[in-house]
mmCIF file of C-alpha atoms in Angstrom:
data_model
loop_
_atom_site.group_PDB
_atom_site.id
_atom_site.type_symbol
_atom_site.label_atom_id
_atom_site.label_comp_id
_atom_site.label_asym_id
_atom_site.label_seq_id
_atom_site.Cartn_x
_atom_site.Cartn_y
_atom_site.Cartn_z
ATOM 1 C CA UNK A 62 115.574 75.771 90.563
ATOM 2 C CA UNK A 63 112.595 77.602 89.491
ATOM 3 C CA UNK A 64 111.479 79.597 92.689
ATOM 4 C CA UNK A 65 109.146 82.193 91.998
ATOM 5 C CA UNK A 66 107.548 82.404 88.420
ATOM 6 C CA UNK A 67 105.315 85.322 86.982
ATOM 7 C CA UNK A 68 103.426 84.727 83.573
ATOM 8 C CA UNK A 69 103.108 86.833 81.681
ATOM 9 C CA UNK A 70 106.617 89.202 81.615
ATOM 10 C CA UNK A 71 105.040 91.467 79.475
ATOM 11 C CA UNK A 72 101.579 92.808 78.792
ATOM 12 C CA UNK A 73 99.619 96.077 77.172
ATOM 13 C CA UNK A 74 95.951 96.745 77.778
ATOM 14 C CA UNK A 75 93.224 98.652 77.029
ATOM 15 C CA UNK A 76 91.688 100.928 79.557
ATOM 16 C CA UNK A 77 88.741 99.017 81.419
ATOM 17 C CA UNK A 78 90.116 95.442 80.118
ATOM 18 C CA UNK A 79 90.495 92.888 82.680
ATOM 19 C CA UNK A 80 93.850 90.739 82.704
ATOM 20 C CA UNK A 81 95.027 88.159 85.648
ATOM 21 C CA UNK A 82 98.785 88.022 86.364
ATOM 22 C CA UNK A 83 100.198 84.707 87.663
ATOM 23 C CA UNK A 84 102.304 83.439 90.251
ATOM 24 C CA UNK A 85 103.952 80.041 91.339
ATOM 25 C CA UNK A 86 106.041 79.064 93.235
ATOM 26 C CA UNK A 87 108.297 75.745 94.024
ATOM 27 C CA UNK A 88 109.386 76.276 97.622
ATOM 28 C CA UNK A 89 106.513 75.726 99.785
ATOM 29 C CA UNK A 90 106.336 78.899 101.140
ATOM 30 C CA UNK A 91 103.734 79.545 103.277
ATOM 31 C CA UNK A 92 103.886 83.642 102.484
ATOM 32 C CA UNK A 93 103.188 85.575 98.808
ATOM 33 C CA UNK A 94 103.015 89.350 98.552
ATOM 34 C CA UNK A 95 102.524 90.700 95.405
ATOM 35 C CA UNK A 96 103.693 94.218 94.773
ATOM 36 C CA UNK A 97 103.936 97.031 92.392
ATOM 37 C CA UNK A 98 107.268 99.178 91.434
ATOM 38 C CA UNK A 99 106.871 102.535 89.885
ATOM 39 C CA UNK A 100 109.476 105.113 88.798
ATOM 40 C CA UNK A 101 111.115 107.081 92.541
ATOM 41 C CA UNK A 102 109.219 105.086 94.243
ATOM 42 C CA UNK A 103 109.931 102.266 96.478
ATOM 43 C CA UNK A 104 108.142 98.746 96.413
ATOM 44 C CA UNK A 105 104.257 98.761 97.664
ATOM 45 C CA UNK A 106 102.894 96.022 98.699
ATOM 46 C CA UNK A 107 99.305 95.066 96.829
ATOM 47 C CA UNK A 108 97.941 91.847 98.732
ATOM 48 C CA UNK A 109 99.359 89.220 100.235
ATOM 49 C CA UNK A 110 98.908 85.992 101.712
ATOM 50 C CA UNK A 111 99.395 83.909 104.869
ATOM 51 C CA UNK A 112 98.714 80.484 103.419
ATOM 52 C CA UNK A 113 96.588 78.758 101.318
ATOM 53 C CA UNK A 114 92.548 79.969 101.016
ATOM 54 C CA UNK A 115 94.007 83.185 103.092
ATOM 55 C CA UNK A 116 94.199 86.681 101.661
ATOM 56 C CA UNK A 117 94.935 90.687 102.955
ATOM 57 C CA UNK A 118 95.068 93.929 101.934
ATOM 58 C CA UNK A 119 98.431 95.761 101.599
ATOM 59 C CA UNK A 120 99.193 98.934 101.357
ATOM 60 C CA UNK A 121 97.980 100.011 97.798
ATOM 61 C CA UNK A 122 94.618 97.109 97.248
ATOM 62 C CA UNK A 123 92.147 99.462 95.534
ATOM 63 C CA UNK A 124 91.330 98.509 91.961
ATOM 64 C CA UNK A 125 93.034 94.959 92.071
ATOM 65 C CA UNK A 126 91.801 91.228 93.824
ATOM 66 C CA UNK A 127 94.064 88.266 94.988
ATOM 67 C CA UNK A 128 92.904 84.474 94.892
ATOM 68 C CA UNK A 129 95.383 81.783 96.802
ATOM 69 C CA UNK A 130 93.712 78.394 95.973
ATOM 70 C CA UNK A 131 96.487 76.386 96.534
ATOM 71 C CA UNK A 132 99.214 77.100 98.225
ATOM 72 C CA UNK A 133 101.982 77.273 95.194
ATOM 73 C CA UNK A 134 100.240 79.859 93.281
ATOM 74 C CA UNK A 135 98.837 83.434 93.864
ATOM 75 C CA UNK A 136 96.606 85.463 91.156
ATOM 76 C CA UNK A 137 96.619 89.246 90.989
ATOM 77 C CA UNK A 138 93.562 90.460 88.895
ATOM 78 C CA UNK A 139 92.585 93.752 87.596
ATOM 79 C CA UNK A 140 89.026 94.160 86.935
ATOM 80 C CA UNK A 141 88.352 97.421 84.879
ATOM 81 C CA UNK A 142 92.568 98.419 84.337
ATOM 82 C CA UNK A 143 92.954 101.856 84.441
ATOM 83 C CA UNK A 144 96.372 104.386 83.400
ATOM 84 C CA UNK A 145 97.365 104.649 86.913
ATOM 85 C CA UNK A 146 97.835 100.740 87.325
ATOM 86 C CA UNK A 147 100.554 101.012 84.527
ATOM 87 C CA UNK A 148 103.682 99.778 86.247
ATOM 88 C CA UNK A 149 105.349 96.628 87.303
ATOM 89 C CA UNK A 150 104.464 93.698 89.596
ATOM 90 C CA UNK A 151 106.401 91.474 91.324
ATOM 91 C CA UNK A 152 105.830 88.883 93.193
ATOM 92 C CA UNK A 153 107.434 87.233 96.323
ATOM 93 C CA UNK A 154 106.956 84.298 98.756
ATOM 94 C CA UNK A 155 108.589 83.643 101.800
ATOM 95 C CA UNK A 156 108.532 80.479 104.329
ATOM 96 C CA UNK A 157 107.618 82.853 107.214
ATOM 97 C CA UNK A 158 107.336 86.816 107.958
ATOM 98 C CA UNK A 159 110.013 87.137 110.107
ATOM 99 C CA UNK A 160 113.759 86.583 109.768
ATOM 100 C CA UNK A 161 113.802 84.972 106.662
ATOM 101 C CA UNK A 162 114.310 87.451 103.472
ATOM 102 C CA UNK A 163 111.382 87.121 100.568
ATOM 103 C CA UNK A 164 112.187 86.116 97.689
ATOM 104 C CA UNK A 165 110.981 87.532 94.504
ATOM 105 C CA UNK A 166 110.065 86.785 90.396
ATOM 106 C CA UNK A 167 111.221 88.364 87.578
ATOM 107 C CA UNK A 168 108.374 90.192 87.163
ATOM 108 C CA UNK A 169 105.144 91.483 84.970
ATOM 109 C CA UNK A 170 105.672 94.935 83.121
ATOM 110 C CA UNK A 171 102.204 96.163 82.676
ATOM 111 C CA UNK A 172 101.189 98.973 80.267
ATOM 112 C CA UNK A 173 97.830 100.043 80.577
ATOM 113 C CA UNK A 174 96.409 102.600 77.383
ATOM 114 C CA UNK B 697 103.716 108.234 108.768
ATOM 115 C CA UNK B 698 106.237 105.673 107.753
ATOM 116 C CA UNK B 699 109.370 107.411 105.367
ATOM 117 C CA UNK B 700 112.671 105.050 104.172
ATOM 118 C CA UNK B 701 115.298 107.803 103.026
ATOM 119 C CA UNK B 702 118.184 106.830 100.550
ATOM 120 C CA UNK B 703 120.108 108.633 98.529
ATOM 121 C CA UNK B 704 119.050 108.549 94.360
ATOM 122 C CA UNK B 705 122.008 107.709 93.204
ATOM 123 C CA UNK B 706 125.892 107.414 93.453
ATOM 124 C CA UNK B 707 128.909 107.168 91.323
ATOM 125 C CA UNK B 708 131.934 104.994 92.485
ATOM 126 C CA UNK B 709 135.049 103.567 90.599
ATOM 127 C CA UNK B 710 135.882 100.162 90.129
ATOM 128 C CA UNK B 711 137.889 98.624 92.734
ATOM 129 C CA UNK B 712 137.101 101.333 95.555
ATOM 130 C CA UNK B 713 134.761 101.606 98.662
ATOM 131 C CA UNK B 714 131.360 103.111 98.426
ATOM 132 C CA UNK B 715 128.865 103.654 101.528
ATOM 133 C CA UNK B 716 124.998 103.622 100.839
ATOM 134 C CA UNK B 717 122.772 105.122 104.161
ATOM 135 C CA UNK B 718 119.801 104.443 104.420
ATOM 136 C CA UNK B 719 117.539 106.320 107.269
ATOM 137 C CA UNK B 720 114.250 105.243 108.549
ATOM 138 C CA UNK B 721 110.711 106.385 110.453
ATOM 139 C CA UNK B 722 108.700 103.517 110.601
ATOM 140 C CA UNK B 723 105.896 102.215 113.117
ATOM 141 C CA UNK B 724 108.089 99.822 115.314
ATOM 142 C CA UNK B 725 110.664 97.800 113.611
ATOM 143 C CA UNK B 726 111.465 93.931 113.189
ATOM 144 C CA UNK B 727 114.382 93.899 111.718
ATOM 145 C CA UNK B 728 116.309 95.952 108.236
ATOM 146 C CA UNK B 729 116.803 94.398 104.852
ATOM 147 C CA UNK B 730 118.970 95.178 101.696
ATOM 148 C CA UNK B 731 118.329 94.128 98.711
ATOM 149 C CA UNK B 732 120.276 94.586 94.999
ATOM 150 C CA UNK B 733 118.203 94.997 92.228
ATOM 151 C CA UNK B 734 119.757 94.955 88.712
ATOM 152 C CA UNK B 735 117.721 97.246 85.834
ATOM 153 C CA UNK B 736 115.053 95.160 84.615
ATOM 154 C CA UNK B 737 115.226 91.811 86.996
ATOM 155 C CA UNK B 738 114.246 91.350 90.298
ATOM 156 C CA UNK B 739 115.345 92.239 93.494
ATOM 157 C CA UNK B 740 117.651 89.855 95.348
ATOM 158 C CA UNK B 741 118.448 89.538 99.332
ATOM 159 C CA UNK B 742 122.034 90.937 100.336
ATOM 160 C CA UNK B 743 121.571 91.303 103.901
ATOM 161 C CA UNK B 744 119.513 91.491 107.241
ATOM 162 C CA UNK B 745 120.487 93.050 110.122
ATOM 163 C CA UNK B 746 117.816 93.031 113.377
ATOM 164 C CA UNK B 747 120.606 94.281 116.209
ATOM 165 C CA UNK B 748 122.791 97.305 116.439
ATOM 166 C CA UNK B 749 126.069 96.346 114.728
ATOM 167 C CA UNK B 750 127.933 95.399 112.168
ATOM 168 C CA UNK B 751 127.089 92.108 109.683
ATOM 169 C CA UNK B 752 129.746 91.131 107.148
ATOM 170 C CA UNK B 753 129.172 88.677 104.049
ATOM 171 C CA UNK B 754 132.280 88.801 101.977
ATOM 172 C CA UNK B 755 133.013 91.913 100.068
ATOM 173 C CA UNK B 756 129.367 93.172 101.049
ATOM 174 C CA UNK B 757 128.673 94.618 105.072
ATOM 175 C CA UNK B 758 125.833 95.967 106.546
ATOM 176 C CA UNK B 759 125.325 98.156 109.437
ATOM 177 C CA UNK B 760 122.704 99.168 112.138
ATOM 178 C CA UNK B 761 121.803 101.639 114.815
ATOM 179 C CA UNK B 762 118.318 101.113 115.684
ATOM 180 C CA UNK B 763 118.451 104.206 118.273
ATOM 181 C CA UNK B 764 119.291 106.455 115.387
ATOM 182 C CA UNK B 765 117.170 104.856 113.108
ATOM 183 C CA UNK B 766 120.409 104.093 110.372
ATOM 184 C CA UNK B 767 122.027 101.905 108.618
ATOM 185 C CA UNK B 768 124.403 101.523 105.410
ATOM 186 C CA UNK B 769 125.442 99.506 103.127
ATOM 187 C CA UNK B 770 129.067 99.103 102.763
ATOM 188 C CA UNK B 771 130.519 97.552 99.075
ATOM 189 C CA UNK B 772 134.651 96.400 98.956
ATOM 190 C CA UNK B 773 136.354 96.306 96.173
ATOM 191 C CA UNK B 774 133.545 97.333 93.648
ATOM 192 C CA UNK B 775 133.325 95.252 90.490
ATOM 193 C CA UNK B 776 131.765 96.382 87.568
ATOM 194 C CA UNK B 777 129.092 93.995 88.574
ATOM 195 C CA UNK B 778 127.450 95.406 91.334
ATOM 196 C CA UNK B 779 125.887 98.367 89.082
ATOM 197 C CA UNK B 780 122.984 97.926 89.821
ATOM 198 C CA UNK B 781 120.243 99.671 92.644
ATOM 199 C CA UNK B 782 120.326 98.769 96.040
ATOM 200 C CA UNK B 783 117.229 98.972 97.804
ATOM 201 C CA UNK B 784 116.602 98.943 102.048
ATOM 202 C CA UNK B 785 113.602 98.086 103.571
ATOM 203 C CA UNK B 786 112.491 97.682 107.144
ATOM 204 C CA UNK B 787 109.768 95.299 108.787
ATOM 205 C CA UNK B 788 107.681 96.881 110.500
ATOM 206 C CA UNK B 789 105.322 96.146 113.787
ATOM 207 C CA UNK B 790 103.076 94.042 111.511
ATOM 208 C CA UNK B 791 106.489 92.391 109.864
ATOM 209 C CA UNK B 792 105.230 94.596 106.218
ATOM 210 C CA UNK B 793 108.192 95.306 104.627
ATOM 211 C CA UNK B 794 108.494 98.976 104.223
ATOM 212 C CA UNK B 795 110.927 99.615 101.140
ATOM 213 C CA UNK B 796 113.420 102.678 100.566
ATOM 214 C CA UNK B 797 113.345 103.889 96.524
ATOM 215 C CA UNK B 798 116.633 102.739 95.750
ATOM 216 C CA UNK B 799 120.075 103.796 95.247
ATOM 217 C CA UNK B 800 121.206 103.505 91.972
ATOM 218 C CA UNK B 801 124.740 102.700 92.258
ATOM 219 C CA UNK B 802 127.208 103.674 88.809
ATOM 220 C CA UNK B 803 130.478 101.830 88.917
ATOM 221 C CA UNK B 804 132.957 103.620 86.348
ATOM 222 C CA UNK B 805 136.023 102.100 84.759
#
């Protein structure tokens, strides 16, 4: 009963350090989305993904690149981290992008100094 | 542009009824989702609604008028338990889930 799993839950960088956040998941979904939540603000999606070897930009993809090598996991990565990226992530996968609802880790807290 | 409108927050008591709207611009639309989200965790699906009309899952409902662009969120008998933010989001024409802030919803004693 794992789902979706995000490593790690918490993490504080250094301005211009790189970090990769992780994501599996156990359901064969098809769909992953990875997204960031800030204070008064609602969810914006980052990248996402259609299926394995497939990535797209979301709403918000500037300073951040997604990797889907197989099909059960989807990396975020933040090259240079900067204050603004401070925040936290969540991912989601869902077994297609219509009816069915996505369903979502427990999330990365990021703190970038 | 695209714009989900909720309200911040709202303060119930235990045991009553408590309404959460939720209005919505968006470029074409595929279908509305709520979600409750608990501080610190992640979200979790309450309810989908794609025609006009009324969907009810036990003490949770959710409602729909796509020609005004509404819906709400209706919670019976409120436990202590559903503190917690409830956040609506609608699929657009490209089936991207556009997503509302969040009502934080206080349930007093």
């Amino acid at each position: 009963n794992a789902g979706v799993t995000q490593t790690p839950k918490f993490r504080v960088l250094k301005t211009g350090q790189s970090m990769t956040l992780l994501c599996a998941q156990d359901m064969n979904h098809e769909y992953m989305y990875w997204y960031r939540q800030d204070p008064g603000m609602g969810l914006r999606l980052i990248h996402y993904s259609v299926g394995e070897g497939t990535t797209a930009k979301g709403e918000v993809p500037d300073g951040y690149n997604v990797s889907r090598l197989k099909k059960q996991n989807f990396l975020l990565g933040l090259e240079s981290a900067a204050p603004s990226q401070t925040s936290v992530y969540f991912c989601a996968s869902s077994s297609d992008r219509e009816v069915t609802p996505q369903h979502f880790g427990d999330g990365t807290r990021l703190s970038i100094l | 542009g695209q714009n989900i409108d909720q309200p911040t927050e709202m303060t119930a008591t235990e045991g009553a009824i408590v309404q959460i709207n939720c209005t919505y611009q968006t470029s074409g639309f595929n279908g509305l989702f709520w979600y409750q989200q608990h501080a610190g965790e992640a979200p979790t699906f309450l309810s989908y609604n794609v025609l006009d009309g009324l969907e009810e899952k036990g003490r949770f409902s959710s409602f729909l008028s796509r020609s005004k662009g509404y819906s709400y969120l209706l919670l019976k008998e409120l436990q202590m338990k559903d503190s917690a933010s409830y956040l609506c989001a609608v699929q657009d024409s490209n089936y991207q889930l556009i997503w509302g802030a969040g009502t934080k919803l206080i349930i007093k004693p």
